[in-house]
Short mmCIF file of C-alpha atoms in Angstrom, two decimals:
data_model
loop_
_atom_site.label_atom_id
_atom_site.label_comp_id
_atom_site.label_asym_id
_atom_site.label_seq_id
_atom_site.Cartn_x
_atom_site.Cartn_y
_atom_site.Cartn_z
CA UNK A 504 -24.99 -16.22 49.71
CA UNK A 505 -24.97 -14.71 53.01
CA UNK A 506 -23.87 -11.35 53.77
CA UNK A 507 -23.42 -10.40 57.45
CA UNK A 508 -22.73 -6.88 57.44
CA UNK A 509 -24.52 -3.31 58.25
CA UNK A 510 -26.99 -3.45 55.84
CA UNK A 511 -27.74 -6.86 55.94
CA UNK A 512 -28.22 -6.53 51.80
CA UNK A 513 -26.28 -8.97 49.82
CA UNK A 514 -23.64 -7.12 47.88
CA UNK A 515 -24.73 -6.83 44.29
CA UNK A 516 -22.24 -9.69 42.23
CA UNK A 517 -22.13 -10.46 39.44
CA UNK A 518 -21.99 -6.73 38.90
CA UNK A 519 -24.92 -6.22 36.58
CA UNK A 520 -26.51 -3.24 37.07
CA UNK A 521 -30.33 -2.64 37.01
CA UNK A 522 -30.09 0.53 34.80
CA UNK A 523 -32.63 2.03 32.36
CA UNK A 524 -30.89 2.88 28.78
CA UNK A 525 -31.51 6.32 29.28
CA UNK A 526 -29.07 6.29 32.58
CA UNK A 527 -26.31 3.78 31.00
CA UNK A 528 -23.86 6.63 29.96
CA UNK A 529 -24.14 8.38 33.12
CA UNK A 530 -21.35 8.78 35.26
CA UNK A 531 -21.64 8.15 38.93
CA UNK A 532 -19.05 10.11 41.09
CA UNK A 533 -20.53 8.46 44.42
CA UNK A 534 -21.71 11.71 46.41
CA UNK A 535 -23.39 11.26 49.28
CA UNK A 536 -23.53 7.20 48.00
CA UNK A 537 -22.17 5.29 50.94
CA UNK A 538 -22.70 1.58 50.10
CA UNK A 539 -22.50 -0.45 46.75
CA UNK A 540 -26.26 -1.52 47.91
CA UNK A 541 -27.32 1.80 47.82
CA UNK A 542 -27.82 1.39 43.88
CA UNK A 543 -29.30 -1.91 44.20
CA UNK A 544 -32.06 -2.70 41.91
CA UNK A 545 -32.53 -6.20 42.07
CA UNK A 546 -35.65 -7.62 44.19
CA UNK A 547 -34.88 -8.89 46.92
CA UNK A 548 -37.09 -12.17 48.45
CA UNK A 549 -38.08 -11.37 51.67
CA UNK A 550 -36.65 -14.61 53.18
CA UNK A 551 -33.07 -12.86 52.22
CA UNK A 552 -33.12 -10.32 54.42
CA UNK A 553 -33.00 -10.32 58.18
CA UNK A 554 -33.22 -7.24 60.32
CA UNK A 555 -31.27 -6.90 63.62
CA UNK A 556 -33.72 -4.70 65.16
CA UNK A 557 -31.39 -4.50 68.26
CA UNK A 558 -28.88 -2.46 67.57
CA UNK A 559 -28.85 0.81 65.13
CA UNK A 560 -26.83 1.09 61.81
CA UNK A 561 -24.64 4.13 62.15
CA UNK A 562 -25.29 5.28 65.18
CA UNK A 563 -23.52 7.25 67.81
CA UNK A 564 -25.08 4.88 70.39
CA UNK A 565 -26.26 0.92 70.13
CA UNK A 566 -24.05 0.23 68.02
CA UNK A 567 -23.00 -3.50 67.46
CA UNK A 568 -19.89 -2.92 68.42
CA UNK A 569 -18.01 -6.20 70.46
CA UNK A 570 -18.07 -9.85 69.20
CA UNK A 571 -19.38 -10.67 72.51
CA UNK A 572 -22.71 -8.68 71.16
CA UNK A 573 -23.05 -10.29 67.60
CA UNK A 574 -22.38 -14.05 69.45
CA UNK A 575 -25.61 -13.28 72.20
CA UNK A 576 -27.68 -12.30 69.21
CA UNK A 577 -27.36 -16.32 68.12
CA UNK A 578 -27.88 -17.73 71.34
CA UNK A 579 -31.69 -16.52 71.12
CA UNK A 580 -33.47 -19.40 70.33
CA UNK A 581 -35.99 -17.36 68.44
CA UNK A 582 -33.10 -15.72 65.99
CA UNK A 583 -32.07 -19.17 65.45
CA UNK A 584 -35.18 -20.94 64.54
CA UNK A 585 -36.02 -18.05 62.44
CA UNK A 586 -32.55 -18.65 60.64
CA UNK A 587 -32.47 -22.07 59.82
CA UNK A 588 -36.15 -21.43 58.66
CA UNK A 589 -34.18 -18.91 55.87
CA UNK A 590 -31.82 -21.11 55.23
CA UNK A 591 -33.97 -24.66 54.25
CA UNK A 592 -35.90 -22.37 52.36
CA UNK A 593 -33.18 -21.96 49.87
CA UNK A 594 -31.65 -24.96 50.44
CA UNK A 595 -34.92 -26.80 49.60
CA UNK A 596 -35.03 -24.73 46.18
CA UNK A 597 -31.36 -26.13 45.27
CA UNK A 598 -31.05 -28.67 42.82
CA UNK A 599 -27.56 -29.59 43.71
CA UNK A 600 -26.08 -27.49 46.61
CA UNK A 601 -22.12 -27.10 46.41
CA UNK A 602 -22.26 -24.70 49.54
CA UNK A 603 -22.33 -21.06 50.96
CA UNK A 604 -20.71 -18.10 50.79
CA UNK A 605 -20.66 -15.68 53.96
CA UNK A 606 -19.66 -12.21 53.35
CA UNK A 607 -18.49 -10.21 57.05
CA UNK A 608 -17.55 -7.97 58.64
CA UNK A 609 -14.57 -8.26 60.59
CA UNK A 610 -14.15 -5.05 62.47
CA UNK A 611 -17.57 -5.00 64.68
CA UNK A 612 -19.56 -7.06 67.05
CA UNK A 613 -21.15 -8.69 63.26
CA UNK A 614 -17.72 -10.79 63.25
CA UNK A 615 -19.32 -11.93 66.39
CA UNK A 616 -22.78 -12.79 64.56
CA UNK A 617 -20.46 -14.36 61.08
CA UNK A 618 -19.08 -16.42 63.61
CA UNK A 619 -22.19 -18.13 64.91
CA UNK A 620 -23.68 -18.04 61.81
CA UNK A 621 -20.64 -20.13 60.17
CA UNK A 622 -21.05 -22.37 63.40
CA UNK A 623 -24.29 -23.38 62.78
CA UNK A 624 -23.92 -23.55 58.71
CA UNK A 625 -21.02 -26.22 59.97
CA UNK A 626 -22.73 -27.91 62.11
CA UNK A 627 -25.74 -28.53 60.14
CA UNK A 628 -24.86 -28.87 56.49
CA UNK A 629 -21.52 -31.14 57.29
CA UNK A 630 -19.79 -31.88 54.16
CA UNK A 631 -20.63 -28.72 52.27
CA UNK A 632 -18.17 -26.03 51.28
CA UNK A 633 -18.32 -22.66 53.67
CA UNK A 634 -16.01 -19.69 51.74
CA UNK A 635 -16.24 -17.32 54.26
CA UNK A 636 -15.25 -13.26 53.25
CA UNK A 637 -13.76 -10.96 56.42
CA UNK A 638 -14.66 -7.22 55.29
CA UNK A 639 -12.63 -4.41 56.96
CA UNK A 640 -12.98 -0.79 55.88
CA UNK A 641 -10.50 1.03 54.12
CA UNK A 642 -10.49 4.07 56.70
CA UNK A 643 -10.76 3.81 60.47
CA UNK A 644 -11.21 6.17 63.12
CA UNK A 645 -7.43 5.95 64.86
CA UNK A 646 -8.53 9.34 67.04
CA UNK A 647 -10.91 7.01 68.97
CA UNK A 648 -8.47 4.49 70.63
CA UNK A 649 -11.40 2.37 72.39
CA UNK A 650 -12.94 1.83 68.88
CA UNK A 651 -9.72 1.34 67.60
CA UNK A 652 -9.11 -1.58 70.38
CA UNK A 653 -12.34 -3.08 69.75
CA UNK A 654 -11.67 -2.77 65.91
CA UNK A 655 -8.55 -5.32 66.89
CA UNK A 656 -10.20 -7.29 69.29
CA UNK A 657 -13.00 -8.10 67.23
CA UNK A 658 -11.06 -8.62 63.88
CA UNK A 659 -8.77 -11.15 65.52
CA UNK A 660 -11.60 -13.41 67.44
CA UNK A 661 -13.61 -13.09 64.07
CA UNK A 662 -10.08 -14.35 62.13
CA UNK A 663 -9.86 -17.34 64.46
CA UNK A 664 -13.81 -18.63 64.79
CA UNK A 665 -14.40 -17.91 61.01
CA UNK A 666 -11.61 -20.11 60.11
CA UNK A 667 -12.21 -23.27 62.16
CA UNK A 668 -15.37 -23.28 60.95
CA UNK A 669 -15.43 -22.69 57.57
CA UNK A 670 -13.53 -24.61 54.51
CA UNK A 671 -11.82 -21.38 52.92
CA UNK A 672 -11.32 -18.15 54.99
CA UNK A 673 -10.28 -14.41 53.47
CA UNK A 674 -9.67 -11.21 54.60
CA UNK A 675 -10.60 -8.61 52.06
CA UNK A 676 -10.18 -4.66 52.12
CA UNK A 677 -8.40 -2.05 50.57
CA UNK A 678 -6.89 -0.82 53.98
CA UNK A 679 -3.06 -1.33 54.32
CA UNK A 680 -3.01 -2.91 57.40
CA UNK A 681 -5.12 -4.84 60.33
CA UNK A 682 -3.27 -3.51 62.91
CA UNK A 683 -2.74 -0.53 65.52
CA UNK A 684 -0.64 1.47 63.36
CA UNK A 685 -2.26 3.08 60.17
CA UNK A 686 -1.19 1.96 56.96
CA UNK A 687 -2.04 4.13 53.81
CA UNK A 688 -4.92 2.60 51.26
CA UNK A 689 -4.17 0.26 48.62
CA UNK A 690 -3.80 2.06 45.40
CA UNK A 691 -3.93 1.27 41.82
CA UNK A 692 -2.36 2.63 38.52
CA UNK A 693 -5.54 3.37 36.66
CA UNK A 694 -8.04 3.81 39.14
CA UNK A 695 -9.05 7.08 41.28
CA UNK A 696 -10.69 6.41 43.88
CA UNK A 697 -12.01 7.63 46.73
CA UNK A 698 -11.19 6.40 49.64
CA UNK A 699 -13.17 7.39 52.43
CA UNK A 700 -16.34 6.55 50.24
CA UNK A 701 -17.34 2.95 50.53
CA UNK A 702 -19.43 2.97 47.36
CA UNK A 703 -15.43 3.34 45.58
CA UNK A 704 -14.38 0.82 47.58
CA UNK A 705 -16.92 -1.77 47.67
CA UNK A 706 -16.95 -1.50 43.81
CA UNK A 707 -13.34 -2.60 43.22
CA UNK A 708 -14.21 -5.65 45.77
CA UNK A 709 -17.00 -6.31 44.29
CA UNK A 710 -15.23 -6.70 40.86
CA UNK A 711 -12.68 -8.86 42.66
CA UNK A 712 -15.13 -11.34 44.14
CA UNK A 713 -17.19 -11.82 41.40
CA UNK A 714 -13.84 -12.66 39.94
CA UNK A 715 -12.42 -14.97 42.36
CA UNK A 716 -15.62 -16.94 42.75
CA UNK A 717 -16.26 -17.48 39.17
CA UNK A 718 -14.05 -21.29 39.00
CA UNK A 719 -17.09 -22.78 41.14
CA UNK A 720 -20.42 -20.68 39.68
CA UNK A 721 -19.90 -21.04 35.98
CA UNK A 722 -21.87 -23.64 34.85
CA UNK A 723 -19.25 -24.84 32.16
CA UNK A 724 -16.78 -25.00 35.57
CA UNK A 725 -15.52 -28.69 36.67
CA UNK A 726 -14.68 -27.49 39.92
CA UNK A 727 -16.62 -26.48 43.29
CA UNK A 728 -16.42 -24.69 46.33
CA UNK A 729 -14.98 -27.92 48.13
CA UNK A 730 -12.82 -28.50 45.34
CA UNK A 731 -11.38 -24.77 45.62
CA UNK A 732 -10.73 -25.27 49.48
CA UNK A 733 -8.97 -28.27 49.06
CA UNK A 734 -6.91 -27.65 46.93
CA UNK A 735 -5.11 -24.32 49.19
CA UNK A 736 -6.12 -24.80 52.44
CA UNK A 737 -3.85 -27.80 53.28
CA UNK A 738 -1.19 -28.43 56.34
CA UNK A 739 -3.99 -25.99 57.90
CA UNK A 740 -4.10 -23.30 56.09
CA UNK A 741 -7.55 -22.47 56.04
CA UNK A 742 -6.69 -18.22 55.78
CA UNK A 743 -6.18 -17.10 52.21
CA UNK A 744 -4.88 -13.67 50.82
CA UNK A 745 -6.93 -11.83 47.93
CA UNK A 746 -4.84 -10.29 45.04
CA UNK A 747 -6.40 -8.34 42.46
CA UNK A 748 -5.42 -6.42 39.22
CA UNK A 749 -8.60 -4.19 38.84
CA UNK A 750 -8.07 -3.23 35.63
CA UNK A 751 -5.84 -5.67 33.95
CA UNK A 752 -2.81 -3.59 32.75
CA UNK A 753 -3.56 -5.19 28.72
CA UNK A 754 -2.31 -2.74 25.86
CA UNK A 755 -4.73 -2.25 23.67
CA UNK A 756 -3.47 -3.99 20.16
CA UNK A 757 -1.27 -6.30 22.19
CA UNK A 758 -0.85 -9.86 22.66
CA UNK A 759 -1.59 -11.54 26.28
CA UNK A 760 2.01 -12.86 25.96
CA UNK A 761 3.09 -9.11 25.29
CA UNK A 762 1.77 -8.22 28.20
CA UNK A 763 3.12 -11.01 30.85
CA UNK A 764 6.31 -10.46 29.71
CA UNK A 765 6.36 -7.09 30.92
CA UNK A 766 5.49 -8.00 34.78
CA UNK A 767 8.27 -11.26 34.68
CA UNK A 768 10.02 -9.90 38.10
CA UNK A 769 7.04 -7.95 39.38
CA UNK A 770 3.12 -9.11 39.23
CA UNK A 771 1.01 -6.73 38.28
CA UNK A 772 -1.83 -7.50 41.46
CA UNK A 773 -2.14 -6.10 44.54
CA UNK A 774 -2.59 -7.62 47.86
CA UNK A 775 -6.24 -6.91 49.15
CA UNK A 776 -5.84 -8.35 52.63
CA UNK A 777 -4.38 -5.62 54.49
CA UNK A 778 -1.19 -6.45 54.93
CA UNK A 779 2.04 -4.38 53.50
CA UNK A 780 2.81 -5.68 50.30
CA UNK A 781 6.16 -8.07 50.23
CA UNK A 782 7.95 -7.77 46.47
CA UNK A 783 8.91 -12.03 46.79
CA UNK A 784 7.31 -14.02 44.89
CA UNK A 785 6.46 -17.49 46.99
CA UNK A 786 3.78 -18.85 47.68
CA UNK A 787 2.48 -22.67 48.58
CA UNK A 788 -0.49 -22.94 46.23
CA UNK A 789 -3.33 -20.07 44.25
CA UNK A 790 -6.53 -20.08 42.42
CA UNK A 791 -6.12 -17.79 39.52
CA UNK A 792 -8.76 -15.76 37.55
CA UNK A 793 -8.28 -14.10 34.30
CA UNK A 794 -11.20 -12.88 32.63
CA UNK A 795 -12.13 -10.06 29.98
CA UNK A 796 -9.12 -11.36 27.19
CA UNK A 797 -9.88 -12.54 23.97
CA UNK A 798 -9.03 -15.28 21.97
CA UNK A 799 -7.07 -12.55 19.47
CA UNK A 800 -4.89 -11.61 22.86
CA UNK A 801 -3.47 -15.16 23.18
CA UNK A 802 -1.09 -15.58 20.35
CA UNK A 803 1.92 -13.53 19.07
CA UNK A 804 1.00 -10.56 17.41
CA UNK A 805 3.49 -11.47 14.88
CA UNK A 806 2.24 -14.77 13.47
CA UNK A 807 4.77 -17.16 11.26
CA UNK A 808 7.96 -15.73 12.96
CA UNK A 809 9.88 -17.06 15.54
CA UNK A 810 8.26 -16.70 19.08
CA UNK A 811 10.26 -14.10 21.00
CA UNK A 812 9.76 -15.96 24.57
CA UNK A 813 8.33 -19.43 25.85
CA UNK A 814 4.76 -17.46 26.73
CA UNK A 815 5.00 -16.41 22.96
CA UNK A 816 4.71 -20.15 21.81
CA UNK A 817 1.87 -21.00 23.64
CA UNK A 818 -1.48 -21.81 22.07
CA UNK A 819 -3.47 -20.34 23.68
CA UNK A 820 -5.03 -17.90 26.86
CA UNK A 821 -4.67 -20.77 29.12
CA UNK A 822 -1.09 -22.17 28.24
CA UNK A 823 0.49 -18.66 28.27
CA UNK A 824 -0.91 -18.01 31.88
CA UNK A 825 0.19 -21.20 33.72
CA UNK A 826 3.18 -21.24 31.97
CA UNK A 827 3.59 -17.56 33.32
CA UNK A 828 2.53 -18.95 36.96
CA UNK A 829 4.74 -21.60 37.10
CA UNK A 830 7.52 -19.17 35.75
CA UNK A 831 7.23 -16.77 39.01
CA UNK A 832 5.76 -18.86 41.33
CA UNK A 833 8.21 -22.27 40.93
CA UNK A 834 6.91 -25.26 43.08
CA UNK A 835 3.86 -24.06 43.60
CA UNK A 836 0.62 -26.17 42.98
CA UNK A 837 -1.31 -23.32 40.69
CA UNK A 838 -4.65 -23.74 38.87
CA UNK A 839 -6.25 -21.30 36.27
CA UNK A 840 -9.07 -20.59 34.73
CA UNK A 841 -9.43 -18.00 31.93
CA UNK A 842 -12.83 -16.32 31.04
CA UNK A 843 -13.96 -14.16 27.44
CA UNK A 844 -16.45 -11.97 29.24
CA UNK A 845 -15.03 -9.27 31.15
CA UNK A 846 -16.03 -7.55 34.58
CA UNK A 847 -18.86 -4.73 33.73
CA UNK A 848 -18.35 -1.32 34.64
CA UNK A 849 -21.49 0.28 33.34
CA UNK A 850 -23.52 2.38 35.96
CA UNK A 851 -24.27 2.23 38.87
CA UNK A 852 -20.15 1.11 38.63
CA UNK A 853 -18.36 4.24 39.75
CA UNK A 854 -16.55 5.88 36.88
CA UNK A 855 -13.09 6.60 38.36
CA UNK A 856 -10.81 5.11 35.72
CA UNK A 857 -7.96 6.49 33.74
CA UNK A 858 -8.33 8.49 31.11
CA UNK A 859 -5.97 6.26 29.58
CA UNK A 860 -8.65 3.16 29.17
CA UNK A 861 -10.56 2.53 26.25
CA UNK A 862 -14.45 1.80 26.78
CA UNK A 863 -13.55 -2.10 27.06
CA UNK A 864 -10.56 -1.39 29.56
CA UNK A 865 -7.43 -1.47 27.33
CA UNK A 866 -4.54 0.35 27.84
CA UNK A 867 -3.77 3.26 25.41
CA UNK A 868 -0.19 5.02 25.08
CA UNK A 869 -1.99 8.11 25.52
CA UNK A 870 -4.72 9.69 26.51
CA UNK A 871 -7.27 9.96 23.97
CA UNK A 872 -8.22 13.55 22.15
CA UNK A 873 -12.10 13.09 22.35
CA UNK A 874 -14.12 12.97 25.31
CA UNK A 875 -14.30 9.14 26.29
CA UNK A 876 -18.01 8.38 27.16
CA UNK A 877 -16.92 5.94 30.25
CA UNK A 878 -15.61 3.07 30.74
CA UNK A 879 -18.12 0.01 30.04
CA UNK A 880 -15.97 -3.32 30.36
CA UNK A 881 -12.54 -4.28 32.25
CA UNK A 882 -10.22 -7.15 31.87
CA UNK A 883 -9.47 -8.38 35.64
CA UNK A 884 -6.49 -10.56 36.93
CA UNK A 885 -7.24 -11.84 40.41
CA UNK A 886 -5.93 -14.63 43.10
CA UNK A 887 -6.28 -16.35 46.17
CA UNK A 888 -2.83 -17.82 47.09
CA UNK A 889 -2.09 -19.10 50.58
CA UNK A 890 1.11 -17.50 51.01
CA UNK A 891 3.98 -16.76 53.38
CA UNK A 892 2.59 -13.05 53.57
CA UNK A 893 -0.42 -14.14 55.40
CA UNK A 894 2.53 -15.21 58.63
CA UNK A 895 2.96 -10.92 58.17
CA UNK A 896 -0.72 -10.21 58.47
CA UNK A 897 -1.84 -12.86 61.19
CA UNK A 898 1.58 -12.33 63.34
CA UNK A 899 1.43 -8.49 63.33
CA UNK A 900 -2.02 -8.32 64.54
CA UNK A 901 -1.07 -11.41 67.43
CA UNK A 902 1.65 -9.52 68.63
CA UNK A 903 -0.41 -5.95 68.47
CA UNK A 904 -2.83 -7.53 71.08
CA UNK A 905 -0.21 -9.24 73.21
CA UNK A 906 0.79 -5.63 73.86
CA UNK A 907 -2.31 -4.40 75.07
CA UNK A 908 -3.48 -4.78 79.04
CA UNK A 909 -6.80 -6.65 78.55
CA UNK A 910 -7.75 -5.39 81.99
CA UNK A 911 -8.63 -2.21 80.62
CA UNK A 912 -11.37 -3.40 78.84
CA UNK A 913 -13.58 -4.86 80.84
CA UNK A 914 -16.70 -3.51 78.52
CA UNK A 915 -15.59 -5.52 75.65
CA UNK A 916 -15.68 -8.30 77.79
CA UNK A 917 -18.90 -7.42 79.83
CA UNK A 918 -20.35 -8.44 76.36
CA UNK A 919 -19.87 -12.15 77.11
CA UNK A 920 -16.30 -13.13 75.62
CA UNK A 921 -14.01 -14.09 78.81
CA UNK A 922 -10.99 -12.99 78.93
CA UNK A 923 -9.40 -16.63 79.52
CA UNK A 924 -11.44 -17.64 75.74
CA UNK A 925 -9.67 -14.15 74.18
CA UNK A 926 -6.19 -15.22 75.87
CA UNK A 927 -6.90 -18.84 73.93
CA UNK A 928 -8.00 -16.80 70.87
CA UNK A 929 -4.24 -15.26 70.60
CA UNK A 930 -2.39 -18.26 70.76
CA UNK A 931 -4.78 -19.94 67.90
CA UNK A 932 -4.27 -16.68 66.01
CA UNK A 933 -0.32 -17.38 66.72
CA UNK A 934 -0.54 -20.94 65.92
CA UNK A 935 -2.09 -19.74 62.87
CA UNK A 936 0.68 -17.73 61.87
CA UNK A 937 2.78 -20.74 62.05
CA UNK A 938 1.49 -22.48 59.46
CA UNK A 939 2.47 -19.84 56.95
CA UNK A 940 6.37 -19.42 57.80
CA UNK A 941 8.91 -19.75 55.71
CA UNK A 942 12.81 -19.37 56.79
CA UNK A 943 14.29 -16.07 58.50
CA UNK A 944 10.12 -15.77 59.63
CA UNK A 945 10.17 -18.88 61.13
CA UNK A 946 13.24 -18.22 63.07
CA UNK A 947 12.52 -14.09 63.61
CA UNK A 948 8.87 -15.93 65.38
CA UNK A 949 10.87 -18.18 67.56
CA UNK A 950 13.68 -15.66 68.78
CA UNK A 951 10.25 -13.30 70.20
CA UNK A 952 8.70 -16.23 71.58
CA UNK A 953 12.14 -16.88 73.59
CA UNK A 954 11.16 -13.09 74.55
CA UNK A 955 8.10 -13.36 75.68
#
């Protein structure tokens, strides 16, 4: 897996902590903890990590800050040579190679660098799946409108080159929205976080991805990385949206069948592709994860009576979830995959849950009267659909930039992006959009293109 991002440290998934028994009931509140990495144990090789010497991490001056930037740092011949030396190394050591993951950021001149890196992945492993992650952060710094700009700028040319080059594309964060106008954080029912510490964030992405990924790295799994891209990113739709139910709202004592029935009109996941959450349920095809539910959950709780609902007279795990996908998401081409083990939560995982979880991550009625020791397990619903909301997310930030006199930043561009190649940029970003309308979108698109 590559991750191109400030620390250039792949982020820690699966999410098994290097902990010595003594620390494993500790609870972490984050403190000055920035960065999921910052607890990372593991060894790393030192052919997995790469050092842009160029630039400084955080900063108030040589910053990588404009795609322009992280695209130069590729054209060095040097860099290059010195990456595709990294990347036979591992590939040599593969005994069958499905593909790569690159993890992103969006928002700074490394969309730039994820871009060229995806490029060259393309280029010369042909064939192979690329699943390609676009990291935003949850808070940004609106007072400074130039960063802001950039933060645009950089997030749209990284949406467009990521995606043509790479089989599966997906913008993750916890932010509300992409765009000019703030949007408040994504929140969730049992889970206080922090929002303007990364190490909060991170974690729930962290549990996410490990979740979303797990149809193509099991070992017991029939599908791939290919497999997964082809099977949502046709009529080219390459940009997917990340939903995730972090924990799984499962009553403790209940039946999974109990619990589905509960969220018929409403799904219990939220959107983690910053992008305000639409309450329709449409969408053209999704990968769905369940994991953390036992066998026990599957059937009735009330054996030898009469199911009470269709999900209730299913067999098992599997049959009561796609008969629950295909209930709220009708004509869409779904696939599921339902695991035992659940997501860990033990430290370094942040301890911000609900009082109202057990240790394994069930729901209780009510809080209990003894001092819970932490949570050590969830149960985790997640999904990549390509859906109509995506038109919301992609159009919003296409018609932010139209907006915006280009002119007035001739230091983004001084970086080497012209503005004629950001001009083309927008209308790919537009004709990207396109692909995901449905209806009144499709017809509220064309009346502003009349406009324009």
């Amino acid at each position: 897996m590559f991750s191109i991002e400030k620390t250039i440290v792949p982020l820690p998934i699966p999410l098994v902590p290097g902990t010595s028994s003594s620390a494993s009931q500790e609870i972490y509140s984050g403190g000055s903890v920035q960065l999921w990495s910052d607890y990372l144990k593991v060894p790393l090789h030192p052919k997995s990590v790469y050092v842009v010497r160029q630039y400084m991490h955080d900063g108030v001056c040589g910053c990588l800050e404009a795609f322009g930037q992280g695209e130069s740092l590729l054209q060095d011949p040097g860099c290059i040579e010195e990456l595709e030396d990294r990347l036979h190394f591992y590939v040599e050591e593969c005994d069958y190679l499905q593909g790569f993951q690159v993890l992103c950021d969006l928002h700074n001149g490394f969309s730039g660098v994820g871009a060229k890196v995806t490029e060259l992945i393309c280029d010369e492993y042909s064939g192979k799946g690329i699943l390609t992650w676009g990291l935003t952060p949850v808070m940004s710094d609106m007072a400074d409108y130039q960063k802001n700009v950039y933060r645009l700028m950089n997030t749209a040319l990284g949406i467009v080159h990521l995606s043509s080059h790479s089989s599966l594309f997906c913008p993750m964060s916890l932010s509300g929205s992409l765009g000019i106008r703030p949007q408040p954080p994504i929140t969730f029912p049992y889970i206080n976080y922090d929002a303007s510490l990364n190490y909060h964030s991170s974690a729930i992405l962290a549990a996410a991805l490990d979740t979303l990924t797990a149809p193509y790295r099991l070992c017991s799994s029939q599908g791939s990385m290919t497999h997964l891209a082809e099977t949502l990113n046709f009529s080219g739709r390459k940009v997917v949206a990340a939903w995730a139910s972090v924990p799984f709202p499962a009553l403790q004592g209940y039946s999974l069948p109990d619990t589905l029935c509960t969220y018929q009109q409403d799904v219990p996941w939220k959107l983690l592709s910053s992008c305000r959450e639409k309450k329709v349920s449409c969408c053209f095809a999704q990968s769905v994860v369940l994991r953390g539910i036992c066998k026990e959950h599957s059937i009735s709780s009330c054996p030898g009576k009469q199911p009470t609902s269709p999900l209730h007279a299913c067999e098992n795990t599997e049959q009561a979830l796609q008969h629950y996908l295909h209930t709220v998401f009708p004509g869409a081409f779904s696939t599921s995959h339902v695991l035992e083990q659940p997501c860990s939560t033990l430290p370094p995982y942040p301890q911000f849950f609900s009082p109202l979880l057990t240790r394994q991550g069930f729901l209780l009625d009510k809080p209990p009267s003894y001092s819970s020791a932490g949570v050590e397990s969830i149960p985790v619903l997640a999904a990549l659909q390509s859906s109509p909301v995506l038109h919301t997310l992609l159009y919003s930030l296409y018609k932010d930039l139209r907006k915006l006199n280009t002119r007035r930043w001739a230091s983004f561009f001084a970086a080497g992006v012209e503005q004629d190649n950001f001009q083309d940029a927008l209308e790919e970003l537009r004709t990207l959009s396109q692909c995901y309308e449905v209806g009144f979108e499709a017809d509220e698109s064309e009346d502003e293109a009349d406009l324009d």
